[in-house]
Amino acid sequence: MLGSVSSKIKNVSNLQYEEKKFEFWGPTPDEARKIMINKSHALKDKRTTLKEAVAKFIKDGINLGIGGFVNTRVPVAIIHEIIRHGVRDLTLSLHSNSICPELLAGAMILDPDRVSIKRVELAWWGYEIIGIAPLLRYLTTNGMIELDDYTNYGMSARFKAAAMGIPFIPVRDHGGSDMELVNRGMMIQCPFTGKNVYLLPACHPDVGIVHVTAADMYGNARIFGAHCTCPEIAIASTYTVMTTEKIIPTENIRSYPNLTEIPYPAVDALIEQPYGAYPGACYGFYWFDMDHLGMFRSICEDFRKTGNKDALKKYYDEYIFGCETFDDFLEKVGYKTLKKVKELDGGQPIII
Amino acid sequence: MSEYTPFEMIAYTGSRVLEDEKIVFVGTGLPIIAAMHAQLTHAPNLYMIYEAGSLAPILEMGMPLSVGDTRAARKSCFLKGLCAAFELTQRGYADYAFIGGAQIDMYGNVCSTIEGNNYSRPQVRFPGSGGAGAMAANCEKTIIIMALEKRRFVKKVDFLTSIGFGDGSPDYREKAGVMGSGPYRVITNQALFGFDEETRRMKLLEVRPGLEPTDIQELVDFELIIPPDVKEMAEPTKEDLRLLREVIDPEGYFLKRVVKQ
């Protein structure tokens, strides 16, 4: 490879792996640019329904970029609709996530003809305090999906490079770890300092999915609490589907344009969906629901241990296939639970 | 001396290692608890950075249960996203990393990706690097929290996730293109380890009262450097335990967990 050099990583660990031939796992930077140029960039009303948005943008074989971070502002409502709609041969791109990839993995285990994941470029997949992700473990130990490992900064920087319209980005991590050997980045000698520096390829998802605090009808979005890497994912993706807790007047956006984190041309479909990250959290609105996350996780863990799919199927039949919309799911969750997670957030100060 | 649990000992030792007027990059669980304890005792001007994007929050809603938690964002000085947090770290603003893992070798290389060495079909798959690989690369000093067991203190890790001193050669980290000075301490409930400047190998610094260096060597699969002046680990006082149990983790989310044998 042109200009590539080596760190001293060889043989430090026991690792056995196969070299990956480099390819982009989604649109190339040139393809991503072309799609963006050919779109209308008018201030258009992007409001639609989840059903319409998913039917329009979610296609077999796409790279799906998932926003949020572990249990924070995770686009659960969009994932539910994707599962109802069905999509095969997905590539997932994420830095850290919990229930979103687990829900897709569960759908794949129940019916691979409806939903399937081919590969995942990621940094972390689990539930933090609630535990490991059982279905990630199941799929990987059975050799059912291909993974490509980066650090959280690595994946975030890859989205950032794509959002900047550059094909790669130099970073100061991955080198000297086994990620240097297994992932699609590359060590080079810096042309200016003469020192080794690691390059990561840009990551343009075909479709990015994010949940935000507030947006106007054109998609100008505000995010309060941790931004995670949602602005970069939205801007990097060739198409972005966005759910928002609340649609706000454009007047508000234009009064404080500094507060816009995602500009309107980056958004293709916008859906007002209160509690759209539940059972994850959304700063200023609700905290994460440890009970629901724990319940789903333990159902997955039981399947992993026993191979019995009954409880898993029951969860999907009740909460996803048994619902026409995400509002139906929230109705099943119930007012008292939604009230409780709202109280746990403590009403963080936000400007909308 | 009061009775304390293994996790309380780890949190207390983690707190002791941290200094005032520094920034510590924390992950969920024991690192946050250790940093909170340090703030409440000897390091009132120690600040935390969380990878989801917050710098120096005031944890008045209680201990965050997730790095992206509302509680970790509450009243911070600066609140952006992952790129900002890690770029500050690359730039040199983060003094300490706190990381954990499933395996560690004598050079402080840590695995948190797989168990079993076949990447495409591991025996066990862990969540992955998360922030740890970037923290170990670019925070100035890496502090590692581990359970002291032979299957974890191994001759070779199955997958090198978070860089330590690599193969031990003096220019390993420079050739790797990383910025931090590398592993600084390894904290377990029975021993505290550092690293030998000359060889970059793990060195025993302190053992829990009642234990001998030989007891520790038995729990480690590689040869430790054992200097003649190994000290006793300080134990948490009644007041330290009160802070840990009543102020920092009153729900016992982390400190009341049972150690899996």
Coordinates of C-alpha atoms in Angstrom, one line a residue, chain B residues 94-247:
Chain B
A94 CA -6.6 14.7 29.9
D95 CA -4.1 13.7 32.6
Y96 CA -5.4 10.3 33.5
A97 CA -7.3 7.5 31.8
F98 CA -9.2 4.9 33.8
I99 CA -9.7 1.8 31.8
G100 CA -10.7 -1.8 32.6
G101 CA -10.5 -5.0 30.6
A102 CA -10.6 -8.8 30.6
Q103 CA -6.9 -9.5 30.2
I104 CA -3.6 -7.6 30.8
D105 CA 0.0 -8.6 30.1
M106 CA 3.3 -7.5 31.8
Y107 CA 3.6 -4.5 29.6
G108 CA 0.1 -3.1 30.5
N109 CA -1.5 -4.1 27.2
V110 CA -5.2 -4.7 27.8
C111 CA -7.8 -6.8 26.0
S112 CA -11.5 -5.9 26.0
T113 CA -12.5 -7.2 22.6
I114 CA -12.5 -11.0 22.5
E115 CA -11.6 -14.1 24.5
G116 CA -10.1 -16.8 22.3
N117 CA -7.8 -15.5 19.6
N118 CA -9.8 -16.1 16.5
Y119 CA -11.0 -12.6 15.5
S120 CA -13.8 -13.7 13.2
R121 CA -15.1 -16.4 15.5
P122 CA -14.1 -15.7 19.1
Q123 CA -15.0 -17.9 22.1
V124 CA -16.4 -14.8 23.8
R125 CA -17.0 -11.4 22.4
F126 CA -16.8 -8.4 24.7
P127 CA -18.4 -5.0 23.8
G128 CA -15.1 -3.8 22.2
S129 CA -12.8 -0.9 22.7
G130 CA -15.3 1.8 23.3
G131 CA -13.3 4.8 24.4
A132 CA -10.6 2.7 26.2
G133 CA -8.3 2.3 23.2
A134 CA -8.2 6.0 22.6
M135 CA -7.8 6.9 26.3
A136 CA -4.9 4.5 26.7
A137 CA -3.3 6.1 23.6
N138 CA -3.7 9.7 24.4
C139 CA -4.5 10.5 28.1
E140 CA -1.1 11.2 29.7
K141 CA -1.2 8.4 32.2
T142 CA -3.2 5.1 32.0
I143 CA -4.7 3.7 35.2
I144 CA -6.0 0.1 34.7
I145 CA -8.5 -1.6 37.0
M146 CA -8.5 -5.3 36.9
A147 CA -9.5 -8.4 38.9
L148 CA -6.4 -10.1 40.2
E149 CA -6.7 -13.6 38.7
K150 CA -4.3 -15.8 36.7
R151 CA -6.6 -16.0 33.7
R152 CA -6.6 -12.2 33.5
F153 CA -2.9 -11.4 34.2
V154 CA -1.7 -13.4 31.2
K155 CA 1.6 -13.9 29.3
K156 CA -0.1 -12.7 26.1
V157 CA -3.5 -11.1 25.6
D158 CA -5.9 -12.6 23.1
F159 CA -6.4 -9.2 21.4
L160 CA -4.5 -6.0 22.2
T161 CA -7.3 -3.4 22.5
S162 CA -5.8 -0.7 24.7
I163 CA -2.1 0.0 24.1
G164 CA 0.4 -0.3 27.0
F165 CA 4.1 -0.6 26.3
G166 CA 3.5 -3.1 23.5
D167 CA 6.4 -5.5 23.3
G168 CA 8.3 -3.5 25.9
S169 CA 10.7 -1.9 23.4
P170 CA 11.5 1.8 24.3
D171 CA 10.1 3.2 21.0
Y172 CA 7.0 1.0 20.8
R173 CA 4.5 3.8 21.6
E174 CA 6.3 6.3 19.4
K175 CA 6.2 3.9 16.5
A176 CA 2.5 3.4 17.2
G177 CA 1.8 7.1 16.8
V178 CA 0.2 7.5 20.2
M179 CA 0.8 10.5 22.5
G180 CA 0.4 9.5 26.2
S181 CA 3.2 8.3 28.3
G182 CA 1.5 4.9 28.9
P183 CA 0.5 2.6 31.7
Y184 CA 1.0 4.2 35.2
R185 CA -0.8 2.1 37.7
V186 CA -2.8 -1.2 37.8
I187 CA -5.3 -1.4 40.6
T188 CA -6.7 -4.6 42.1
N189 CA -8.3 -5.2 45.5
Q190 CA -5.2 -7.1 46.7
A191 CA -2.3 -5.2 45.1
L192 CA -1.2 -2.0 43.5
F193 CA 1.2 -2.2 40.6
G194 CA 3.3 0.3 38.7
F195 CA 5.8 -0.1 35.8
D196 CA 9.6 -0.3 35.9
E197 CA 11.1 2.7 34.0
E198 CA 14.0 0.7 32.6
T199 CA 12.1 -2.4 31.3
R200 CA 8.5 -1.1 31.2
R201 CA 7.5 -4.3 32.9
M202 CA 4.8 -4.5 35.6
K203 CA 6.2 -4.0 39.1
L204 CA 4.6 -4.7 42.5
L205 CA 4.3 -1.5 44.6
E206 CA 1.9 -2.3 47.4
V207 CA 0.1 -5.4 48.8
R208 CA -3.0 -5.6 51.0
P209 CA -2.2 -5.9 54.7
G210 CA -1.8 -9.6 55.6
L211 CA -0.6 -10.6 52.2
E212 CA 3.0 -11.3 50.9
P213 CA 4.5 -10.5 47.5
T214 CA 4.6 -14.2 46.9
D215 CA 0.8 -14.5 47.3
I216 CA 0.4 -11.9 44.5
Q217 CA 2.9 -13.6 42.2
E218 CA 0.8 -16.8 42.5
L219 CA -2.1 -14.9 41.0
V220 CA -0.2 -13.6 38.0
D221 CA 0.8 -15.7 35.0
F222 CA 3.9 -13.7 34.2
E223 CA 7.0 -12.8 36.3
L224 CA 6.4 -9.6 38.3
I225 CA 9.2 -7.3 39.2
I226 CA 9.2 -7.4 43.0
P227 CA 11.4 -4.7 44.6
P228 CA 12.6 -5.0 48.2
D229 CA 10.5 -2.1 49.4
V230 CA 7.0 -3.3 48.7
K231 CA 4.6 -1.3 50.9
E232 CA 1.2 -2.1 52.5
M233 CA -1.8 -0.7 50.7
A234 CA -3.7 1.9 52.7
E235 CA -7.1 0.8 53.8
P236 CA -10.2 2.9 53.7
T237 CA -11.2 4.6 57.0
K238 CA -14.7 4.7 58.4
E239 CA -15.2 8.1 56.9
D240 CA -14.0 6.9 53.4
L241 CA -16.5 4.0 53.6
R242 CA -19.2 6.4 54.7
L243 CA -18.5 8.6 51.6
L244 CA -18.5 5.6 49.3
R245 CA -21.6 3.9 50.7
E246 CA -23.8 6.9 51.7
V247 CA -22.8 9.7 49.5

